[in-house]
Structure formats: C-alpha cells, structure tokens
Coordinates of C-alpha atoms in Angstrom, one line a residue:
Q1 CA 0.2 -0.2 -0.1
V2 CA 0.9 3.7 -0.8
P3 CA 0.0 6.8 1.3
L4 CA -3.1 8.4 0.0
K5 CA -3.9 12.1 -0.3
P6 CA -6.3 13.8 1.9
G7 CA -9.7 12.9 0.7
R8 CA -9.1 9.9 -1.0
S9 CA -9.9 6.9 1.6
L10 CA -12.4 4.2 0.7
M11 CA -15.4 6.0 1.9
D12 CA -14.3 8.9 0.0
W13 CA -14.1 6.5 -3.1
I14 CA -17.6 5.4 -2.4
R15 CA -19.0 8.9 -1.8
L16 CA -17.6 9.9 -5.5
T17 CA -19.8 7.0 -7.2
K18 CA -22.5 7.3 -6.0
S19 CA -22.9 11.4 -6.8
G20 CA -24.0 11.1 -9.7
K21 CA -20.5 12.3 -11.5
D22 CA -20.0 11.0 -14.8
L23 CA -17.3 8.8 -14.2
T24 CA -16.7 6.8 -17.6
G25 CA -16.5 10.0 -19.9
L26 CA -19.2 8.4 -22.1
K27 CA -22.0 10.2 -20.5
G28 CA -24.1 6.6 -19.6
R29 CA -23.7 5.2 -22.7
L30 CA -22.2 1.4 -23.0
I31 CA -20.1 0.7 -25.9
E32 CA -18.1 -2.7 -27.4
V33 CA -14.5 -2.2 -27.1
T34 CA -11.8 -3.9 -29.1
E35 CA -9.0 -4.6 -28.8
D36 CA -7.2 -2.0 -30.7
E37 CA -9.6 1.1 -28.6
L38 CA -8.4 -0.4 -25.4
S39 CA -4.9 0.1 -26.1
K40 CA -5.1 3.9 -26.9
H41 CA -6.3 4.0 -23.1
N42 CA -3.1 3.8 -21.5
K43 CA -2.2 6.8 -20.0
K44 CA -2.6 8.2 -16.5
E45 CA -5.0 10.8 -17.5
D46 CA -7.0 8.7 -19.8
C47 CA -6.5 5.1 -18.5
W48 CA -9.1 1.9 -19.7
I49 CA -8.6 -1.6 -17.9
C50 CA -10.4 -4.8 -19.2
I51 CA -10.9 -7.4 -16.1
R52 CA -12.9 -10.4 -17.3
G53 CA -14.1 -9.4 -20.2
F54 CA -15.7 -5.8 -19.1
V55 CA -13.6 -2.4 -19.9
Y56 CA -13.3 0.4 -16.8
N57 CA -11.8 3.4 -17.2
V58 CA -10.0 3.9 -14.0
T59 CA -8.8 7.9 -14.9
P60 CA -10.8 9.0 -11.8
Y61 CA -10.1 5.7 -9.6
M62 CA -6.0 6.6 -9.7
E63 CA -5.5 8.4 -6.7
Y64 CA -8.0 6.1 -4.8
H65 CA -6.2 2.9 -5.4
P66 CA -4.6 1.8 -2.2
G67 CA -1.6 0.2 -4.1
G68 CA -0.8 3.4 -6.1
E69 CA -1.1 4.7 -9.8
D70 CA 2.1 2.8 -10.7
E71 CA 0.2 -0.5 -10.1
L72 CA -2.9 0.2 -12.1
M73 CA -0.5 1.4 -14.9
K74 CA 1.0 -1.9 -15.6
A75 CA -2.3 -2.6 -17.0
A76 CA -3.3 0.4 -18.5
G77 CA -4.9 -0.3 -22.2
T78 CA -4.4 -4.1 -21.8
D79 CA -6.3 -7.3 -20.2
G80 CA -4.9 -7.2 -16.8
T81 CA -6.9 -9.9 -15.5
D82 CA -4.2 -11.9 -14.9
L83 CA -2.2 -9.2 -12.8
F84 CA -5.2 -8.7 -11.0
D85 CA -5.4 -12.5 -10.0
Q86 CA -1.9 -12.5 -8.9
V87 CA -2.6 -9.7 -6.6
H88 CA -6.0 -9.0 -5.1
R89 CA -8.5 -11.3 -7.2
W90 CA -10.7 -11.2 -3.9
V91 CA -11.3 -7.5 -4.5
N92 CA -15.1 -7.2 -5.6
Y93 CA -14.2 -4.7 -8.6
E94 CA -17.7 -5.2 -10.2
S95 CA -19.1 -3.6 -7.2
M96 CA -15.9 -0.8 -6.3
L97 CA -16.0 0.2 -10.4
K98 CA -19.6 0.2 -11.8
E99 CA -20.2 3.4 -11.8
C100 CA -16.7 3.6 -14.2
L101 CA -17.9 0.5 -16.6
V102 CA -17.1 1.6 -20.3
G103 CA -19.0 -1.6 -21.7
R104 CA -17.5 -5.3 -23.1
M105 CA -14.8 -6.1 -24.8
A106 CA -15.8 -7.3 -28.3
A107 CA -15.5 -11.0 -29.2
K108 CA -12.9 -11.6 -31.2
P109 CA -13.4 -14.3 -34.6
I110 CA -12.3 -17.8 -33.5
A111 CA -9.8 -19.2 -35.7
A112 CA -10.2 -22.5 -37.1
P113 CA -8.0 -25.2 -35.5
K114 CA -4.5 -25.6 -36.9
G115 CA -1.7 -27.5 -36.7
E116 CA -1.9 -30.8 -34.0
V117 CA -5.1 -29.6 -32.6
F118 CA -7.1 -30.6 -36.1
L119 CA -5.2 -33.4 -36.8
R120 CA -6.7 -34.5 -33.2
M121 CA -9.9 -33.2 -34.1
K122 CA -9.8 -34.9 -37.4
Y123 CA -9.3 -38.2 -36.2
C124 CA -11.6 -38.5 -33.4
L125 CA -13.7 -37.6 -36.5
L126 CA -12.9 -40.5 -38.1
Y127 CA -13.4 -42.5 -35.3
F128 CA -16.3 -42.0 -33.7
I129 CA -18.6 -41.1 -36.7
P130 CA -18.7 -44.8 -38.2
K131 CA -18.9 -46.0 -34.7
M132 CA -21.2 -43.8 -33.1
H133 CA -24.1 -42.1 -33.9
N134 CA -23.3 -40.1 -30.6
Y135 CA -23.0 -36.4 -31.4
I136 CA -22.9 -36.0 -27.6
V137 CA -19.8 -37.9 -27.0
I138 CA -18.4 -36.2 -30.3
L139 CA -18.8 -32.5 -28.1
V140 CA -17.1 -33.6 -25.1
V141 CA -14.3 -35.1 -26.9
F142 CA -13.7 -31.7 -29.1
L143 CA -14.5 -29.6 -25.5
K144 CA -11.7 -31.7 -23.9
I145 CA -9.4 -30.9 -26.7
L146 CA -10.4 -27.6 -27.0
T147 CA -10.2 -26.7 -23.3
P148 CA -8.1 -29.2 -21.6
D149 CA -8.2 -27.2 -18.2
L150 CA -11.8 -28.7 -17.6
V151 CA -11.7 -32.4 -16.7
F152 CA -14.9 -34.0 -17.6
K153 CA -15.9 -36.8 -14.9
S154 CA -19.1 -38.5 -15.1
S155 CA -18.3 -40.5 -12.4
N156 CA -16.6 -39.1 -9.6
Y157 CA -19.4 -39.4 -6.8
D158 CA -21.9 -41.7 -6.2
W159 CA -25.4 -41.2 -3.5
F160 CA -27.1 -43.6 -2.2
Q161 CA -30.3 -43.4 0.6
T162 CA -31.6 -44.7 3.4
D163 CA -35.3 -43.7 5.0
S164 CA -33.9 -40.9 7.2
L165 CA -30.0 -40.3 5.7
V166 CA -28.9 -39.0 2.0
T167 CA -25.0 -40.1 1.7
I168 CA -23.0 -38.6 -1.5
V169 CA -19.5 -40.5 -1.9
I170 CA -16.7 -38.8 -3.6
Y171 CA -13.8 -40.7 -4.9
T172 CA -10.7 -38.5 -5.2
K173 CA -8.6 -41.1 -5.9
Q174 CA -5.8 -39.4 -3.6
K175 CA -4.0 -40.7 -0.6
D176 CA -3.6 -38.2 2.5
M177 CA -6.7 -37.1 2.2
N178 CA -7.9 -34.8 5.5
A179 CA -10.9 -33.0 6.8
E180 CA -8.7 -29.4 5.8
L181 CA -9.2 -30.3 2.1
V182 CA -12.7 -30.8 2.5
I183 CA -15.4 -27.9 2.5
V184 CA -18.8 -28.7 2.7
D185 CA -21.9 -26.1 2.8
C186 CA -25.6 -27.3 3.2
Q187 CA -27.8 -24.2 3.6
D188 CA -31.4 -23.8 2.3
K189 CA -31.5 -27.0 -0.1
R190 CA -28.2 -25.8 -1.7
L191 CA -25.3 -28.5 -1.1
R192 CA -21.8 -27.4 -2.3
G193 CA -19.3 -29.6 -1.5
E194 CA -15.8 -28.7 -2.4
I195 CA -12.8 -31.3 -2.5
I196 CA -8.5 -29.3 -2.4
M197 CA -6.5 -31.4 -4.5
D198 CA -3.0 -29.3 -5.2
D199 CA -3.6 -26.8 -6.8
R200 CA -7.0 -27.7 -8.0
S201 CA -10.6 -28.5 -6.5
Y202 CA -13.3 -30.7 -7.4
L203 CA -17.3 -29.4 -7.0
V204 CA -20.3 -31.2 -6.2
E205 CA -23.2 -28.6 -6.0
V206 CA -26.5 -29.0 -6.6
G207 CA -30.0 -28.1 -5.3
L208 CA -31.2 -30.8 -3.2
D209 CA -34.3 -32.3 -4.6
H210 CA -35.8 -32.4 -0.7
A211 CA -35.1 -30.5 2.7
V212 CA -32.9 -31.7 5.4
S213 CA -31.4 -31.0 8.8
E214 CA -28.6 -28.5 9.4
D215 CA -26.7 -31.3 11.1
V216 CA -24.0 -32.7 8.6
A217 CA -21.5 -35.1 8.6
V218 CA -18.3 -35.5 7.2
N219 CA -16.3 -38.7 6.9
I220 CA -13.0 -38.8 5.2
A221 CA -11.1 -42.5 4.7
E222 CA -7.7 -40.6 4.2
K223 CA -5.9 -43.6 3.2
V224 CA -7.6 -44.5 -0.4
G225 CA -8.9 -40.5 -0.5
K226 CA -13.2 -41.3 -0.4
V227 CA -14.8 -38.4 1.2
E228 CA -18.5 -39.0 2.4
I229 CA -21.2 -36.2 2.9
I230 CA -24.0 -37.4 5.3
L231 CA -27.3 -35.4 5.0
S232 CA -30.6 -36.1 7.8
K233 CA -33.7 -36.0 5.7
K234 CA -36.3 -33.8 7.5
D235 CA -38.9 -36.4 5.7
N236 CA -39.0 -40.0 5.3
I237 CA -39.3 -40.1 1.9
H238 CA -38.4 -42.0 -1.3
W239 CA -35.7 -39.5 -3.3
K240 CA -36.2 -39.9 -7.3
M241 CA -33.2 -37.3 -7.6
L242 CA -29.9 -35.6 -5.3
G243 CA -31.1 -32.7 -6.9
Q244 CA -30.5 -29.7 -10.1
P245 CA -27.2 -28.6 -10.9
W246 CA -25.9 -25.7 -10.1
E247 CA -23.2 -24.1 -12.8
G248 CA -20.2 -25.7 -11.5
H249 CA -21.2 -28.9 -10.8
N250 CA -19.2 -32.3 -11.1
T251 CA -16.2 -29.9 -12.2
F252 CA -12.5 -30.4 -11.7
I253 CA -10.5 -27.2 -12.2
K254 CA -8.1 -24.6 -10.5
C255 CA -8.7 -23.4 -7.5
T256 CA -7.8 -20.1 -8.4
D257 CA -10.6 -20.4 -11.3
R258 CA -13.2 -21.2 -9.3
G259 CA -14.0 -18.0 -7.4
L260 CA -14.7 -17.7 -3.6
F261 CA -17.6 -18.9 -1.5
Y262 CA -19.1 -16.8 1.7
R263 CA -21.7 -18.1 3.7
K264 CA -23.1 -16.1 6.8
C265 CA -21.0 -16.3 10.2
K266 CA -22.4 -15.3 13.9
L267 CA -20.1 -13.2 15.8
V268 CA -20.1 -15.0 19.0
S269 CA -17.4 -12.8 21.2
K270 CA -15.1 -9.8 20.9
T271 CA -12.1 -9.4 23.5
E272 CA -9.2 -6.9 23.7
V273 CA -6.0 -8.2 22.3
T274 CA -3.8 -4.9 22.8
H275 CA -5.4 -0.8 22.9
D276 CA -6.1 -1.2 19.5
T277 CA -5.9 -5.1 18.6
K278 CA -9.3 -7.4 19.3
L279 CA -9.7 -11.4 19.1
F280 CA -12.9 -11.7 17.1
C281 CA -14.6 -15.2 17.1
L282 CA -17.0 -16.2 14.3
M283 CA -19.4 -19.6 14.6
L284 CA -19.9 -20.7 11.0
P285 CA -23.5 -22.0 10.4
K286 CA -24.8 -25.7 11.5
G287 CA -24.5 -26.9 7.7
T288 CA -21.0 -26.4 7.3
H289 CA -17.6 -28.1 7.5
L290 CA -14.9 -26.3 7.5
R291 CA -11.2 -26.0 8.2
V292 CA -8.9 -23.7 7.8
P293 CA -5.1 -24.8 6.9
T294 CA -2.2 -23.4 8.7
G295 CA -0.7 -20.8 7.1
Q296 CA -3.7 -19.7 4.8
H297 CA -6.4 -16.8 5.4
V298 CA -10.0 -16.4 5.1
Y299 CA -11.5 -12.9 3.2
L300 CA -14.3 -10.9 5.4
K301 CA -16.9 -9.4 3.6
Q302 CA -19.1 -6.4 4.5
I303 CA -21.6 -4.2 2.5
I304 CA -20.4 -0.7 3.6
A305 CA -22.4 2.3 1.9
G306 CA -24.1 -0.1 -0.6
T307 CA -20.7 -1.2 -2.1
E308 CA -19.1 -4.8 -1.0
V309 CA -15.9 -4.4 0.5
V310 CA -13.2 -7.3 1.5
K311 CA -9.9 -8.0 3.4
P312 CA -8.0 -10.9 4.1
Y313 CA -7.2 -11.8 7.7
T314 CA -5.1 -15.3 8.7
P315 CA -7.4 -17.1 11.5
V316 CA -5.5 -18.0 14.8
L317 CA -6.1 -20.3 17.7
P318 CA -8.2 -18.9 21.1
F319 CA -4.7 -19.0 22.8
L320 CA -1.2 -20.1 23.0
P321 CA -1.9 -23.9 23.8
L322 CA 1.3 -25.0 26.3
D323 CA 0.7 -28.2 26.1
F324 CA 2.2 -29.5 23.5
Q325 CA 1.4 -33.6 24.1
K326 CA -1.2 -33.9 21.7
P327 CA -1.9 -32.0 18.5
P328 CA -5.0 -29.6 19.8
L329 CA -8.7 -30.3 19.5
H330 CA -10.2 -28.1 17.0
D331 CA -14.4 -28.0 17.4
G332 CA -14.5 -27.2 13.9
V333 CA -17.2 -24.4 15.0
H334 CA -15.6 -21.4 15.2
I335 CA -13.4 -19.0 13.4
Y336 CA -11.2 -16.9 15.6
L337 CA -9.5 -13.8 14.0
M338 CA -7.1 -11.3 15.5
I339 CA -7.7 -7.7 13.8
K340 CA -6.0 -4.3 14.7
I341 CA -8.9 -1.6 14.6
Y342 CA -7.7 1.3 12.5
S343 CA -8.8 4.8 14.0
R344 CA -9.4 5.7 10.2
G345 CA -10.0 2.7 8.8
L346 CA -13.6 1.9 7.5
F347 CA -13.6 -1.6 7.0
T348 CA -12.1 -2.5 10.9
Q349 CA -14.4 0.6 12.0
A350 CA -17.3 -1.7 10.7
L351 CA -15.9 -4.5 11.9
D352 CA -15.7 -2.7 15.5
H353 CA -19.3 -1.7 15.9
L354 CA -20.6 -5.0 14.7
Q355 CA -22.9 -6.1 17.7
I356 CA -22.6 -10.1 19.3
G357 CA -24.9 -11.8 17.4
D358 CA -24.2 -10.0 14.0
Y359 CA -23.4 -11.6 11.7
I360 CA -20.3 -11.3 8.7
F361 CA -19.4 -13.2 5.3
V362 CA -16.6 -15.4 5.4
S363 CA -14.5 -17.5 2.3
N364 CA -12.9 -20.4 1.9
P365 CA -9.5 -20.3 2.9
E366 CA -6.7 -19.6 0.3
G367 CA -2.8 -19.5 0.2
N368 CA -0.3 -21.2 -0.5
F369 CA 1.4 -22.3 2.3
K370 CA 2.4 -26.3 2.6
K371 CA 3.2 -27.9 5.7
S372 CA 5.8 -29.7 4.3
Q373 CA 7.8 -27.1 4.2
V374 CA 8.2 -27.0 8.0
Q375 CA 7.9 -30.9 8.5
T376 CA 11.2 -30.9 6.2
S377 CA 13.1 -28.0 7.9
E378 CA 15.4 -28.4 10.9
D379 CA 15.2 -24.6 12.2
L380 CA 11.9 -22.6 11.8
L381 CA 12.5 -18.6 12.2
L382 CA 9.7 -16.7 12.0
L383 CA 9.7 -12.7 11.2
A384 CA 6.7 -10.5 12.0
G385 CA 5.7 -7.1 12.1
G386 CA 2.8 -6.0 13.9
T387 CA -0.2 -8.1 13.2
G388 CA 1.7 -10.1 10.6
F389 CA 2.2 -12.0 13.6
T390 CA -1.1 -14.1 12.9
P391 CA 0.2 -16.6 10.4
M392 CA 2.9 -17.4 12.8
V393 CA 0.4 -18.4 15.7
K394 CA -0.9 -21.6 14.4
L395 CA 2.4 -22.1 12.6
L396 CA 4.1 -22.4 15.9
N397 CA 1.6 -24.8 17.6
F398 CA 1.7 -27.0 14.7
A399 CA 5.5 -26.9 14.5
L400 CA 6.3 -27.9 18.0
T401 CA 3.4 -30.2 18.5
E402 CA 3.8 -32.0 15.5
V403 CA 7.0 -31.6 13.9
S404 CA 10.0 -33.6 15.3
C405 CA 12.7 -32.7 13.6
L406 CA 13.3 -29.3 14.7
R407 CA 16.2 -28.0 16.3
T408 CA 14.8 -24.4 17.2
V409 CA 11.9 -22.5 16.7
K410 CA 12.4 -19.1 16.8
L411 CA 10.3 -16.0 16.4
I412 CA 11.7 -11.7 15.7
F413 CA 8.4 -9.4 16.3
F414 CA 9.4 -6.2 15.1
N415 CA 6.7 -3.4 16.9
K416 CA 6.5 0.2 17.6
T417 CA 6.1 -0.1 21.6
E418 CA 5.7 -2.2 24.3
D419 CA 1.7 -1.6 24.0
D420 CA 1.8 -3.3 20.7
I421 CA 3.0 -6.8 21.3
L422 CA 0.2 -9.2 20.8
W423 CA 0.2 -11.7 23.2
R424 CA 3.3 -11.1 25.1
N425 CA 2.6 -12.7 28.2
Q426 CA 2.1 -15.9 26.2
L427 CA 4.5 -15.7 24.1
E428 CA 7.0 -15.6 27.5
Q429 CA 5.3 -18.8 28.7
L430 CA 5.8 -20.6 25.9
A431 CA 9.6 -20.2 25.5
L432 CA 10.3 -21.1 29.1
K433 CA 7.6 -24.0 28.7
D434 CA 9.8 -25.2 25.1
E435 CA 13.6 -24.9 25.3
R436 CA 13.1 -25.1 21.7
F437 CA 11.3 -22.1 21.4
E438 CA 13.0 -18.4 21.5
V439 CA 11.3 -15.0 21.0
Q440 CA 12.8 -11.9 20.5
F441 CA 11.2 -8.4 20.9
I442 CA 12.5 -5.8 18.7
L443 CA 10.6 -2.2 19.2
S444 CA 10.9 1.3 16.5
Q445 CA 9.4 3.5 19.3
P446 CA 10.4 2.4 22.5
T447 CA 10.3 4.1 26.2
K448 CA 13.7 5.1 27.8
D449 CA 12.7 1.9 30.2
W450 CA 12.9 -0.5 27.2
V451 CA 16.1 -2.9 27.7
G452 CA 15.5 -4.8 24.4
K453 CA 16.3 -4.9 20.9
Q454 CA 15.1 -1.9 19.0
G455 CA 15.2 -1.1 15.4
K456 CA 13.3 -1.3 12.5
I457 CA 13.9 -4.4 9.8
S458 CA 17.5 -4.3 8.5
S459 CA 19.9 -6.5 7.1
S460 CA 22.2 -5.9 10.6
L461 CA 19.5 -6.6 12.7
L462 CA 18.8 -9.8 10.9
S463 CA 22.2 -11.0 10.5
E464 CA 22.4 -11.3 14.6
F465 CA 19.3 -13.0 14.8
V466 CA 18.6 -14.8 11.4
K467 CA 20.9 -18.1 12.3
R468 CA 21.3 -22.0 11.5
S469 CA 21.7 -24.0 14.3
R470 CA 24.4 -25.8 12.5
R471 CA 26.3 -24.8 9.6
D472 CA 24.2 -27.2 7.1
S473 CA 21.2 -27.8 8.7
K474 CA 18.0 -26.9 6.6
V475 CA 16.3 -23.7 7.5
L476 CA 12.5 -22.3 6.8
I477 CA 12.2 -18.2 6.7
C478 CA 8.4 -17.3 7.2
I479 CA 7.9 -13.7 7.1
C480 CA 4.6 -11.6 7.5
G481 CA 3.6 -7.9 8.1
P482 CA 2.9 -4.8 6.1
A483 CA 4.1 -5.3 2.4
P484 CA 7.0 -2.8 2.7
F485 CA 8.4 -4.9 5.8
T486 CA 7.7 -8.0 4.0
E487 CA 9.2 -6.8 1.0
Q488 CA 12.8 -5.4 2.3
G489 CA 12.8 -8.4 4.6
V490 CA 13.2 -11.1 1.7
Q491 CA 15.7 -8.8 0.2
Y492 CA 18.0 -8.5 2.8
L493 CA 17.2 -12.2 4.0
K494 CA 18.4 -13.3 0.0
D495 CA 21.2 -10.6 0.8
L496 CA 22.1 -12.4 3.7
G497 CA 22.5 -15.4 1.4
Y498 CA 19.2 -17.6 1.6
S499 CA 18.0 -19.0 -1.3
Q500 CA 13.9 -18.6 -2.3
E501 CA 13.4 -22.1 -1.3
E502 CA 14.6 -21.3 2.3
I503 CA 12.3 -18.0 2.6
H504 CA 8.1 -18.3 2.8
A505 CA 6.4 -14.8 2.3
F506 CA 2.9 -14.5 3.8
T507 CA 1.1 -12.4 1.3
A508 CA -2.9 -12.1 0.6

C-alpha cells in the first residue's frame, strides 16, 4: 500500500461513485470495445483496463487506489485480468468500479483449428462417426481437446439413501486426504461440497430435491481418498434424484478459477488483546464443514454504504497452548481472528461496530503455504511485523506439536511500542515451557525504560538473529507484516545468502 492524499479514502471513493458524476466519460452509454480501442487508453489521464471481458475507465480511481497509480498503470490499455488475479483477485471490482464501466470487450473471431489440434479433431471424427452416432460424445471430446483445463468426470461421485439419510460419496483417489481439504456448505436446500487437491478442486453443487436438517456429517477415508457427505432427511420419503445441478457442479478445475464462496458467520465474542487489537470469534453455520489450514487466510466481506468491501485475515487460535503432548482439538465450529482496529480504517471500524449476534460473510480458505515446508526443516525462523504475527500462531503450534525434526523455532517480533506486542505474556511463557522456542521483541519507538533490542527491520538486525543451528541445517524462514516490511525483509534475507526456497512470505 502507498499513502493516499487527504480525501482519497475508500469512503471518499464510495461517496464519489454515488454522487452521480460521469466517471466513464461516456455520459451513461455502454460501448463495445475492440483491442485496438482499448490500447489507445493507456495514460494516467486516460486509462482503461479490461478485467474478465469488461472494460473500466480507472482514471478517476487512480488517486484512490491503495496500491498506488503505478500498479494500475501496469495494466493500462490491456487485459489486466491475470495481473489482478495475482495481486488481489478477492477484491469485488464489479462493485467498486461499477460506475466506471465502459462496456464489454468485442468478441474475437475464432480461428479455425490448426496443426496438431486439427489433426486430433480429424482423427476423433474418423473414429467416432462410423462407429457411434452419438453426437454428445463427439461434443465432449471436442471440448476436452479445446479446453484441457476442464476435466469431465461423470463418475466421480455416487449417492445413495436410506429412509432417513442421504449419503454422497466422492472418490478422489488421493492419498492423505484430510478434513482440511474438504469444505461443505448445506443451507436452504443448496449443497456445495468442494474437495481441494493440490492447486485444483473438485466440486459437487446441487439444489437438493428435498429438505434436509442443518446437521451435516463428513467422513473421510484418508488412505484411499474417499469422502462421504451425510445428510439427514427432514421427511422420510424416497428421493427420485439428488437434485438439480448448479453451474459448477461435477467440475475439476484450478482453485484460482473457482471463485470465492462465502457463508454467513455469527459474531459470538469480541475481546481486547491490546489497546487497538481485538480477538473476534465467529461461529460457522450448522451446515458448514470448514477447517482453515495452517498458514492460510480467509476473506471477510461487508456491505459498506452499498458497496461490497473485502479484506483478508489469517485465523488464529483462541490462545497459545502450552501442552504439546498431543495436537490441539479443533472444535470445527469457531473461527478466531486477531484484528487491528484502525482509527481511520473504514473496514475495521465497521467490524468493531458489529454487535454480538451480528453476521459477517467469511470465504473459503486460500493460500499457498504447505505444512511439508516445515516438516522437512530443522530450523524454523519467523519474522513478524505487528499483526503479521497472525499466521505465526497456528504455525508455531503446529511446529512445536507435530514436527519432531525441528531443533530450533525462533520468533523475531517487530513492533512500534511495548503496548503493541500481541500475546507477549503467552509468548514468554511458551519460551519457558519449550526449550526449542525463543522469542525476540524488537521495538522501533521504545520508551527510555525499554532494555531490549530496538530498530526497524534491517540487514544488520537480521544477521544478528537469523542464524542456522548448524552450518548445513535445513532452514525455513517465514515472514509476514505490512507490504514494505515483507518486501524489504525478503531482500535482506537474500542478501544474507538465503535462497528463495528457504523463504516463505505470507501475502494475500
């Protein structure tokens, strides 16, 4: 993020979009935009960007963009969909930029297939037409040739029923399937079951034929990868069919192409952590099965002044457990979020004004952190700036509880003042409890009474604290904080000789 001029906050942008001012320059008309026309609008004072087939005039938004004008200009006059997805695909641009909509991109003429694809189509025709007059099969073959990312799976799941239960069985054929890889939502006769397999997901999504109770059970046979979703019928009647499929039903595609799914969660508690940070406890709906994996985040969505606003947060534990004899029990009902409330933060102020019992939308988990990165390490070094501590909470607990090969786990925690240190007492108790763990607090604005280290993240500070336990030990360094903190920290670590494979930066 970059500092914005006064009067250029998110609330100011929302006010501008509702002022009735013409933000497109087209006086309310929508036009069809060719690639040639789009490319002409590539300057700060005249900037059009295409996202998912729709063109927006982002010129008026330049000074309001939290990432700065230069980030927007990277996509000026072009299709910025890929760049947008890399940086913040979670942002609801349709809502934020709806008053800037210029129109739709003109459809390109589809060129006749050439080369290898044409030959494959030709041979498929020669094979299928004489033997089978089944045009549906031919269509499916063509679609598989032309859209290889869309995998057609007609027999990936089965369903069966008793008088009182309906069971959907999904055969993933993936070893080590676990509860964190299965997300189920069943509300208002809509069943959505998503199975995560590496960077792809398989989806079962149907409007159920009859009503079911709110209680949903999920059974997982981890070694063979079989997932069972068990629903309880409200009426003991025989179902003729499972239900009507939704658009994404029975597809296996990249997770990033799936889009975010939200469910309404109830705020059940809100407790103070520091003078400006609170721990929010949200309760999942009864028909939801969701476990947020270590190192992954969710998105919270609120409607503010008629505009959808979305922000990422990493779930934490309710506290740092000190008993490492066994893995912690996750109740599967609550999500805990440690959130700093900014005095001028539109989103966090709205969060803070939520009352117990109010609802907020929570997305599916996202993130590219893998536990295997920790399981093969001997030294785990964590660099956190402020609320960049949040991904370290579950990571600390997982490392000290379940990774026996770790020799050292060190947290270097950067804050402005002593009052800003999150869970200081718990971290100090943890260091006393487990000899593998060490915590170092570093303050940039200490009082004269502070006897610890002071300063901001720098090469010299990191060279003092970031060290291997042995010359050849396998190390993983995780870093999270404000964008400048993370970017500078990664560069300092590389300057100190650590490889890209040894560094994981948490970003949303």
